[in-house]
mmCIF file of N, CA and C in Angstrom:
data_model
loop_
_atom_site.group_PDB
_atom_site.id
_atom_site.type_symbol
_atom_site.label_atom_id
_atom_site.label_comp_id
_atom_site.label_asym_id
_atom_site.label_seq_id
_atom_site.Cartn_x
_atom_site.Cartn_y
_atom_site.Cartn_z
ATOM 1 N N MET A 1 76.678 82.063 86.303
ATOM 2 C CA MET A 1 77.415 81.055 85.486
ATOM 3 C C MET A 1 76.892 79.651 85.804
ATOM 4 N N LYS A 2 76.579 78.914 84.770
ATOM 5 C CA LYS A 2 76.007 77.588 84.913
ATOM 6 C C LYS A 2 77.144 76.564 85.093
ATOM 7 N N THR A 3 77.034 75.697 86.109
ATOM 8 C CA THR A 3 78.038 74.671 86.279
ATOM 9 C C THR A 3 77.532 73.365 85.677
ATOM 10 N N LYS A 4 78.489 72.538 85.271
ATOM 11 C CA LYS A 4 78.133 71.254 84.648
ATOM 12 C C LYS A 4 77.787 70.250 85.719
ATOM 13 N N SER A 5 76.790 69.439 85.426
ATOM 14 C CA SER A 5 76.417 68.373 86.347
ATOM 15 C C SER A 5 77.467 67.265 86.296
ATOM 16 N N LYS A 6 77.390 66.382 87.299
ATOM 17 C CA LYS A 6 78.318 65.233 87.309
ATOM 18 C C LYS A 6 78.131 64.412 86.096
ATOM 19 N N GLN A 7 76.892 64.196 85.640
ATOM 20 C CA GLN A 7 76.651 63.406 84.438
ATOM 21 C C GLN A 7 77.255 64.041 83.192
ATOM 22 N N GLN A 8 77.147 65.367 83.063
ATOM 23 C CA GLN A 8 77.701 66.070 81.936
ATOM 24 C C GLN A 8 79.224 65.938 81.945
ATOM 25 N N LYS A 9 79.808 65.972 83.116
ATOM 26 C CA LYS A 9 81.271 65.841 83.211
ATOM 27 C C LYS A 9 81.668 64.418 82.826
ATOM 28 N N ARG A 10 80.945 63.421 83.286
ATOM 29 C CA ARG A 10 81.212 62.036 82.877
ATOM 30 C C ARG A 10 81.050 61.845 81.382
ATOM 31 N N ASN A 11 80.053 62.445 80.786
ATOM 32 C CA ASN A 11 79.811 62.334 79.371
ATOM 33 C C ASN A 11 80.965 62.934 78.602
ATOM 34 N N LEU A 12 81.436 64.116 79.018
ATOM 35 C CA LEU A 12 82.583 64.762 78.388
ATOM 36 C C LEU A 12 83.829 63.878 78.525
ATOM 37 N N GLU A 13 84.039 63.324 79.725
ATOM 38 C CA GLU A 13 85.193 62.459 79.939
ATOM 39 C C GLU A 13 85.144 61.213 79.022
ATOM 40 N N LEU A 14 83.973 60.673 78.867
ATOM 41 C CA LEU A 14 83.807 59.488 78.005
ATOM 42 C C LEU A 14 84.169 59.789 76.552
ATOM 43 N N LEU A 15 83.631 60.888 76.034
ATOM 44 C CA LEU A 15 83.895 61.291 74.652
ATOM 45 C C LEU A 15 85.373 61.674 74.452
ATOM 46 N N THR A 16 85.937 62.332 75.457
ATOM 47 C CA THR A 16 87.365 62.677 75.397
ATOM 48 C C THR A 16 88.224 61.435 75.390
ATOM 49 N N ASP A 17 87.870 60.461 76.244
ATOM 50 C CA ASP A 17 88.663 59.225 76.301
ATOM 51 C C ASP A 17 88.512 58.458 74.986
ATOM 52 N N LEU A 18 87.292 58.436 74.422
ATOM 53 C CA LEU A 18 87.127 57.742 73.094
ATOM 54 C C LEU A 18 88.012 58.391 72.093
ATOM 55 N N ALA A 19 88.051 59.712 72.023
ATOM 56 C CA ALA A 19 88.896 60.388 71.029
ATOM 57 C C ALA A 19 90.362 60.055 71.270
ATOM 58 N N GLN A 20 90.782 60.032 72.533
ATOM 59 C CA GLN A 20 92.181 59.707 72.852
ATOM 60 C C GLN A 20 92.521 58.226 72.503
ATOM 61 N N GLN A 21 91.624 57.344 72.780
ATOM 62 C CA GLN A 21 91.853 55.929 72.480
ATOM 63 C C GLN A 21 91.999 55.700 70.972
ATOM 64 N N VAL A 22 91.089 56.346 70.188
ATOM 65 C CA VAL A 22 91.159 56.205 68.732
ATOM 66 C C VAL A 22 92.490 56.722 68.243
ATOM 67 N N ALA A 23 92.847 57.959 68.732
ATOM 68 C CA ALA A 23 94.093 58.574 68.311
ATOM 69 C C ALA A 23 95.286 57.692 68.631
ATOM 70 N N HIS A 24 95.273 57.147 69.852
ATOM 71 C CA HIS A 24 96.399 56.279 70.265
ATOM 72 C C HIS A 24 96.513 55.043 69.329
ATOM 73 N N MET A 25 95.384 54.425 69.009
ATOM 74 C CA MET A 25 95.420 53.242 68.155
ATOM 75 C C MET A 25 95.897 53.586 66.728
ATOM 76 N N LEU A 26 95.483 54.739 66.239
ATOM 77 C CA LEU A 26 95.930 55.154 64.903
ATOM 78 C C LEU A 26 97.438 55.376 64.849
ATOM 79 N N VAL A 27 97.934 55.995 65.907
ATOM 80 C CA VAL A 27 99.386 56.223 65.954
ATOM 81 C C VAL A 27 100.126 54.900 66.058
ATOM 82 N N GLU A 28 99.605 54.035 66.935
ATOM 83 C CA GLU A 28 100.270 52.760 67.227
ATOM 84 C C GLU A 28 100.177 51.773 66.101
ATOM 85 N N LEU A 29 98.990 51.612 65.543
ATOM 86 C CA LEU A 29 98.761 50.550 64.557
ATOM 87 C C LEU A 29 98.865 51.001 63.118
ATOM 88 N N ALA A 30 98.531 52.218 62.830
ATOM 89 C CA ALA A 30 98.535 52.695 61.439
ATOM 90 C C ALA A 30 99.612 53.718 61.171
ATOM 91 N N THR A 31 100.428 53.974 62.155
ATOM 92 C CA THR A 31 101.515 54.951 62.075
ATOM 93 C C THR A 31 101.054 56.299 61.505
ATOM 94 N N VAL A 32 99.919 56.745 61.983
ATOM 95 C CA VAL A 32 99.407 58.046 61.631
ATOM 96 C C VAL A 32 100.063 59.094 62.517
ATOM 97 N N ARG A 33 100.351 60.279 61.961
ATOM 98 C CA ARG A 33 100.940 61.336 62.756
ATOM 99 C C ARG A 33 100.042 61.695 63.896
ATOM 100 N N GLN A 34 100.602 62.065 65.036
ATOM 101 C CA GLN A 34 99.892 62.364 66.256
ATOM 102 C C GLN A 34 98.811 63.439 66.034
ATOM 103 N N ASP A 35 99.115 64.495 65.348
ATOM 104 C CA ASP A 35 98.178 65.579 65.160
ATOM 105 C C ASP A 35 96.967 65.113 64.290
ATOM 106 N N VAL A 36 97.264 64.329 63.299
ATOM 107 C CA VAL A 36 96.203 63.823 62.399
ATOM 108 C C VAL A 36 95.364 62.808 63.186
ATOM 109 N N ALA A 37 96.015 61.947 63.969
ATOM 110 C CA ALA A 37 95.324 60.944 64.777
ATOM 111 C C ALA A 37 94.383 61.622 65.773
ATOM 112 N N ALA A 38 94.820 62.683 66.399
ATOM 113 C CA ALA A 38 94.012 63.439 67.355
ATOM 114 C C ALA A 38 92.783 64.008 66.684
ATOM 115 N N MET A 39 92.964 64.537 65.484
ATOM 116 C CA MET A 39 91.814 65.135 64.743
ATOM 117 C C MET A 39 90.811 64.038 64.396
ATOM 118 N N ILE A 40 91.304 62.903 63.947
ATOM 119 C CA ILE A 40 90.407 61.771 63.596
ATOM 120 C C ILE A 40 89.691 61.264 64.835
ATOM 121 N N GLY A 41 90.432 61.135 65.929
ATOM 122 C CA GLY A 41 89.831 60.719 67.203
ATOM 123 C C GLY A 41 88.686 61.586 67.607
ATOM 124 N N GLU A 42 88.854 62.898 67.513
ATOM 125 C CA GLU A 42 87.794 63.840 67.841
ATOM 126 C C GLU A 42 86.603 63.699 66.915
ATOM 127 N N GLU A 43 86.870 63.488 65.629
ATOM 128 C CA GLU A 43 85.787 63.267 64.675
ATOM 129 C C GLU A 43 84.999 62.036 64.967
ATOM 130 N N VAL A 44 85.699 60.936 65.313
ATOM 131 C CA VAL A 44 85.013 59.698 65.687
ATOM 132 C C VAL A 44 84.151 59.922 66.920
ATOM 133 N N ALA A 45 84.652 60.606 67.917
ATOM 134 C CA ALA A 45 83.912 60.849 69.168
ATOM 135 C C ALA A 45 82.662 61.701 68.827
ATOM 136 N N GLU A 46 82.820 62.732 68.008
ATOM 137 C CA GLU A 46 81.674 63.563 67.641
ATOM 138 C C GLU A 46 80.636 62.725 66.860
ATOM 139 N N ARG A 47 81.089 61.914 65.949
ATOM 140 C CA ARG A 47 80.159 61.080 65.167
ATOM 141 C C ARG A 47 79.422 60.099 66.027
ATOM 142 N N MET A 48 80.131 59.472 66.948
ATOM 143 C CA MET A 48 79.446 58.537 67.869
ATOM 144 C C MET A 48 78.444 59.291 68.732
ATOM 145 N N ALA A 49 78.764 60.468 69.195
ATOM 146 C CA ALA A 49 77.842 61.307 69.970
ATOM 147 C C ALA A 49 76.563 61.604 69.193
ATOM 148 N N LEU A 50 76.774 61.925 67.922
ATOM 149 C CA LEU A 50 75.598 62.171 67.061
ATOM 150 C C LEU A 50 74.781 60.909 66.785
ATOM 151 N N HIS A 51 75.511 59.826 66.543
ATOM 152 C CA HIS A 51 74.853 58.562 66.158
ATOM 153 C C HIS A 51 74.156 57.897 67.356
ATOM 154 N N TRP A 52 74.857 57.851 68.518
ATOM 155 C CA TRP A 52 74.331 57.153 69.695
ATOM 156 C C TRP A 52 73.895 58.103 70.823
ATOM 157 N N GLY A 53 74.039 59.397 70.566
ATOM 158 C CA GLY A 53 73.722 60.375 71.619
ATOM 159 C C GLY A 53 72.325 60.190 72.195
ATOM 160 N N GLY A 54 72.239 60.251 73.515
ATOM 161 C CA GLY A 54 71.000 60.155 74.244
ATOM 162 C C GLY A 54 70.574 58.731 74.557
ATOM 163 N N GLN A 55 71.284 57.747 74.009
ATOM 164 C CA GLN A 55 70.950 56.363 74.326
ATOM 165 C C GLN A 55 71.703 55.914 75.572
ATOM 166 N N ASN A 56 71.078 55.027 76.301
ATOM 167 C CA ASN A 56 71.692 54.444 77.476
ATOM 168 C C ASN A 56 72.386 53.136 76.985
ATOM 169 N N LEU A 57 73.710 53.188 76.870
ATOM 170 C CA LEU A 57 74.450 52.089 76.279
ATOM 171 C C LEU A 57 75.222 51.265 77.341
ATOM 172 N N TYR A 58 75.308 49.988 77.059
ATOM 173 C CA TYR A 58 76.193 49.113 77.844
ATOM 174 C C TYR A 58 77.319 48.731 76.886
ATOM 175 N N PHE A 59 78.530 48.977 77.274
ATOM 176 C CA PHE A 59 79.669 48.663 76.427
ATOM 177 C C PHE A 59 80.277 47.377 76.916
ATOM 178 N N PRO A 60 80.190 46.303 76.128
ATOM 179 C CA PRO A 60 80.682 44.985 76.520
ATOM 180 C C PRO A 60 82.191 44.990 76.649
ATOM 181 N N MET A 61 82.710 44.021 77.410
ATOM 182 C CA MET A 61 84.124 43.872 77.625
ATOM 183 C C MET A 61 84.884 43.333 76.414
ATOM 184 N N GLY A 62 84.168 42.758 75.474
ATOM 185 C CA GLY A 62 84.771 42.257 74.236
ATOM 186 C C GLY A 62 85.406 40.875 74.361
ATOM 187 N N LYS A 63 85.032 40.139 75.420
ATOM 188 C CA LYS A 63 85.578 38.815 75.618
ATOM 189 C C LYS A 63 85.247 37.875 74.506
ATOM 190 N N ALA A 64 84.003 37.953 74.009
ATOM 191 C CA ALA A 64 83.578 37.041 72.908
ATOM 192 C C ALA A 64 84.413 37.311 71.677
ATOM 193 N N LEU A 65 84.732 38.549 71.357
ATOM 194 C CA LEU A 65 85.533 38.888 70.198
ATOM 195 C C LEU A 65 86.930 38.351 70.377
ATOM 196 N N LYS A 66 87.523 38.516 71.558
ATOM 197 C CA LYS A 66 88.847 38.013 71.843
ATOM 198 C C LYS A 66 88.881 36.512 71.703
ATOM 199 N N LEU A 67 87.887 35.857 72.276
ATOM 200 C CA LEU A 67 87.795 34.384 72.184
ATOM 201 C C LEU A 67 87.638 33.945 70.711
ATOM 202 N N SER A 68 86.835 34.659 69.988
ATOM 203 C CA SER A 68 86.656 34.325 68.599
ATOM 204 C C SER A 68 87.969 34.424 67.791
ATOM 205 N N ARG A 69 88.725 35.511 68.067
ATOM 206 C CA ARG A 69 89.999 35.622 67.340
ATOM 207 C C ARG A 69 90.955 34.485 67.760
ATOM 208 N N ARG A 70 90.987 34.209 69.068
ATOM 209 C CA ARG A 70 91.846 33.170 69.549
ATOM 210 C C ARG A 70 91.399 31.838 68.958
ATOM 211 N N ASP A 71 90.119 31.552 68.955
ATOM 212 C CA ASP A 71 89.598 30.285 68.395
ATOM 213 C C ASP A 71 89.953 30.163 66.918
ATOM 214 N N ARG A 72 89.812 31.214 66.193
ATOM 215 C CA ARG A 72 90.133 31.171 64.773
ATOM 216 C C ARG A 72 91.656 30.998 64.538
ATOM 217 N N GLN A 73 92.454 31.548 65.403
ATOM 218 C CA GLN A 73 93.877 31.362 65.298
ATOM 219 C C GLN A 73 94.231 29.938 65.607
ATOM 220 N N ILE A 74 93.629 29.359 66.638
ATOM 221 C CA ILE A 74 93.839 27.931 66.942
ATOM 222 C C ILE A 74 93.444 27.085 65.736
ATOM 223 N N TYR A 75 92.298 27.358 65.158
ATOM 224 C CA TYR A 75 91.862 26.585 63.996
ATOM 225 C C TYR A 75 92.792 26.711 62.807
ATOM 226 N N ALA A 76 93.263 27.954 62.630
ATOM 227 C CA ALA A 76 94.214 28.184 61.518
ATOM 228 C C ALA A 76 95.538 27.462 61.706
ATOM 229 N N GLU A 77 95.964 27.278 62.937
ATOM 230 C CA GLU A 77 97.206 26.639 63.244
ATOM 231 C C GLU A 77 97.045 25.114 63.373
ATOM 232 N N PHE A 78 95.819 24.620 63.436
ATOM 233 C CA PHE A 78 95.539 23.219 63.610
ATOM 234 C C PHE A 78 95.930 22.457 62.347
ATOM 235 N N ASN A 79 96.702 21.400 62.502
ATOM 236 C CA ASN A 79 97.120 20.576 61.346
ATOM 237 C C ASN A 79 96.589 19.162 61.367
ATOM 238 N N GLY A 80 95.706 18.905 62.304
ATOM 239 C CA GLY A 80 95.111 17.549 62.417
ATOM 240 C C GLY A 80 95.802 16.727 63.474
ATOM 241 N N GLU A 81 96.981 17.094 63.910
ATOM 242 C CA GLU A 81 97.735 16.272 64.845
ATOM 243 C C GLU A 81 98.306 17.067 66.025
ATOM 244 N N ASN A 82 98.118 18.366 66.063
ATOM 245 C CA ASN A 82 98.799 19.188 67.046
ATOM 246 C C ASN A 82 97.921 19.734 68.185
ATOM 247 N N HIS A 83 96.906 18.974 68.584
ATOM 248 C CA HIS A 83 96.024 19.397 69.705
ATOM 249 C C HIS A 83 96.820 19.761 70.934
ATOM 250 N N SER A 84 97.747 18.861 71.324
ATOM 251 C CA SER A 84 98.521 19.062 72.542
ATOM 252 C C SER A 84 99.402 20.326 72.460
ATOM 253 N N GLU A 85 100.043 20.504 71.336
ATOM 254 C CA GLU A 85 100.893 21.679 71.115
ATOM 255 C C GLU A 85 100.067 22.976 71.255
ATOM 256 N N LEU A 86 98.897 22.979 70.642
ATOM 257 C CA LEU A 86 98.016 24.155 70.690
ATOM 258 C C LEU A 86 97.506 24.404 72.114
ATOM 259 N N ALA A 87 97.197 23.335 72.818
ATOM 260 C CA ALA A 87 96.762 23.447 74.218
ATOM 261 C C ALA A 87 97.862 24.150 75.021
ATOM 262 N N ARG A 88 99.094 23.697 74.853
ATOM 263 C CA ARG A 88 100.199 24.319 75.594
ATOM 264 C C ARG A 88 100.390 25.786 75.203
ATOM 265 N N LYS A 89 100.398 26.032 73.889
ATOM 266 C CA LYS A 89 100.646 27.371 73.381
ATOM 267 C C LYS A 89 99.607 28.389 73.866
ATOM 268 N N PHE A 90 98.330 28.008 73.918
ATOM 269 C CA PHE A 90 97.278 28.928 74.276
ATOM 270 C C PHE A 90 96.828 28.770 75.748
ATOM 271 N N GLY A 91 97.464 27.885 76.486
ATOM 272 C CA GLY A 91 97.133 27.733 77.899
ATOM 273 C C GLY A 91 95.742 27.196 78.126
ATOM 274 N N LEU A 92 95.357 26.213 77.339
ATOM 275 C CA LEU A 92 94.043 25.603 77.386
ATOM 276 C C LEU A 92 94.177 24.102 77.649
ATOM 277 N N SER A 93 93.079 23.519 78.074
ATOM 278 C CA SER A 93 93.068 22.082 78.257
ATOM 279 C C SER A 93 92.980 21.405 76.876
ATOM 280 N N LEU A 94 93.446 20.166 76.771
ATOM 281 C CA LEU A 94 93.387 19.430 75.534
ATOM 282 C C LEU A 94 91.926 19.294 75.059
ATOM 283 N N GLN A 95 91.010 19.019 76.010
ATOM 284 C CA GLN A 95 89.613 18.886 75.645
ATOM 285 C C GLN A 95 89.025 20.177 75.079
ATOM 286 N N TRP A 96 89.494 21.342 75.608
ATOM 287 C CA TRP A 96 88.989 22.609 75.134
ATOM 288 C C TRP A 96 89.466 22.867 73.720
ATOM 289 N N VAL A 97 90.686 22.486 73.420
ATOM 290 C CA VAL A 97 91.196 22.663 72.029
ATOM 291 C C VAL A 97 90.382 21.771 71.074
ATOM 292 N N TYR A 98 90.076 20.558 71.447
ATOM 293 C CA TYR A 98 89.197 19.725 70.627
ATOM 294 C C TYR A 98 87.884 20.350 70.400
ATOM 295 N N ALA A 99 87.279 20.933 71.441
ATOM 296 C CA ALA A 99 85.991 21.604 71.327
ATOM 297 C C ALA A 99 86.038 22.806 70.417
ATOM 298 N N ILE A 100 87.093 23.604 70.503
ATOM 299 C CA ILE A 100 87.279 24.793 69.670
ATOM 300 C C ILE A 100 87.439 24.384 68.218
ATOM 301 N N VAL A 101 88.232 23.407 67.942
ATOM 302 C CA VAL A 101 88.460 22.945 66.573
ATOM 303 C C VAL A 101 87.139 22.439 65.992
ATOM 304 N N LYS A 102 86.413 21.679 66.750
ATOM 305 C CA LYS A 102 85.121 21.167 66.283
ATOM 306 C C LYS A 102 84.117 22.308 65.998
ATOM 307 N N ALA A 103 84.068 23.268 66.927
ATOM 308 C CA ALA A 103 83.100 24.383 66.760
ATOM 309 C C ALA A 103 83.434 25.279 65.588
ATOM 310 N N VAL A 104 84.724 25.615 65.432
ATOM 311 C CA VAL A 104 85.105 26.475 64.329
ATOM 312 C C VAL A 104 84.943 25.715 63.006
ATOM 313 N N ARG A 105 85.244 24.425 62.996
ATOM 314 C CA ARG A 105 85.066 23.612 61.760
ATOM 315 C C ARG A 105 83.579 23.642 61.353
ATOM 316 N N GLN A 106 82.696 23.427 62.334
ATOM 317 C CA GLN A 106 81.257 23.447 62.098
ATOM 318 C C GLN A 106 80.792 24.784 61.567
ATOM 319 N N GLU A 107 81.334 25.856 62.146
ATOM 320 C CA GLU A 107 80.976 27.214 61.709
ATOM 321 C C GLU A 107 81.414 27.418 60.248
ATOM 322 N N GLU A 108 82.596 26.927 59.910
ATOM 323 C CA GLU A 108 83.109 27.064 58.529
ATOM 324 C C GLU A 108 82.214 26.278 57.572
ATOM 325 N N ILE A 109 81.845 25.081 57.940
ATOM 326 C CA ILE A 109 80.961 24.267 57.070
ATOM 327 C C ILE A 109 79.636 24.968 56.864
ATOM 328 N N GLU A 110 79.054 25.500 57.911
ATOM 329 C CA GLU A 110 77.781 26.184 57.773
ATOM 330 C C GLU A 110 77.914 27.430 56.929
ATOM 331 N N ARG A 111 79.018 28.140 57.070
ATOM 332 C CA ARG A 111 79.229 29.363 56.285
ATOM 333 C C ARG A 111 79.360 29.012 54.795
ATOM 334 N N ARG A 112 80.110 27.954 54.492
ATOM 335 C CA ARG A 112 80.282 27.538 53.096
ATOM 336 C C ARG A 112 78.969 27.078 52.540
ATOM 337 N N GLN A 113 78.207 26.283 53.277
ATOM 338 C CA GLN A 113 76.922 25.789 52.777
ATOM 339 C C GLN A 113 75.938 26.922 52.531
ATOM 340 N N SER A 114 75.925 27.929 53.378
ATOM 341 C CA SER A 114 75.015 29.038 53.137
ATOM 342 C C SER A 114 75.361 29.792 51.880
ATOM 343 N N LYS A 115 76.646 29.851 51.541
ATOM 344 C CA LYS A 115 77.075 30.511 50.313
ATOM 345 C C LYS A 115 76.580 29.710 49.091
ATOM 346 N N LEU A 116 76.619 28.357 49.207
ATOM 347 C CA LEU A 116 76.116 27.502 48.135
ATOM 348 C C LEU A 116 74.650 27.796 47.869
ATOM 349 N N PHE A 117 73.871 27.855 48.958
ATOM 350 C CA PHE A 117 72.441 28.072 48.812
ATOM 351 C C PHE A 117 72.100 29.471 48.349
ATOM 352 N N ASP A 118 72.901 30.487 48.811
ATOM 353 C CA ASP A 118 72.713 31.853 48.367
ATOM 354 C C ASP A 118 72.939 31.984 46.862
ATOM 355 N N ALA A 119 73.954 31.265 46.363
ATOM 356 C CA ALA A 119 74.262 31.345 44.920
ATOM 357 C C ALA A 119 73.085 30.812 44.080
ATOM 358 N N GLY A 120 72.392 29.841 44.611
ATOM 359 C CA GLY A 120 71.249 29.302 43.854
ATOM 360 C C GLY A 120 70.024 30.176 43.823
ATOM 361 N N ASP A 121 69.957 31.168 44.689
ATOM 362 C CA ASP A 121 68.816 32.073 44.740
ATOM 363 C C ASP A 121 68.714 33.001 43.527
ATOM 364 N N ASP A 122 69.825 33.148 42.815
ATOM 365 C CA ASP A 122 69.859 34.020 41.680
ATOM 366 C C ASP A 122 69.207 33.410 40.433
ATOM 367 N N VAL A 123 68.996 32.105 40.473
ATOM 368 C CA VAL A 123 68.452 31.377 39.306
ATOM 369 C C VAL A 123 66.969 31.680 39.085
#
């Protein structure tokens, strides 16, 4: 009888955890029934194994995504006069809130300008 290597066990644990995490999020956020969520979680894990199987992957912590969401929320709540309120609410320095508002504003301007130039390409 062939025994599984430590790496094979870790791989199986990773795919099992992925399936469980997907199922948990579906139940929690999309109110999907547990049995259906488990089936979808397993499908996602299988698809990722087929898609990324054999690759050596580094899975980032997602800090940039969280910061991006937070920064966009700060910008959405910004009314031109509430820097201090936002700093308190998000636990940031006043200077950091100013920097976030400036950076997101610049990103929005660049995004809008690129749409203008893209629209002209059709001519």
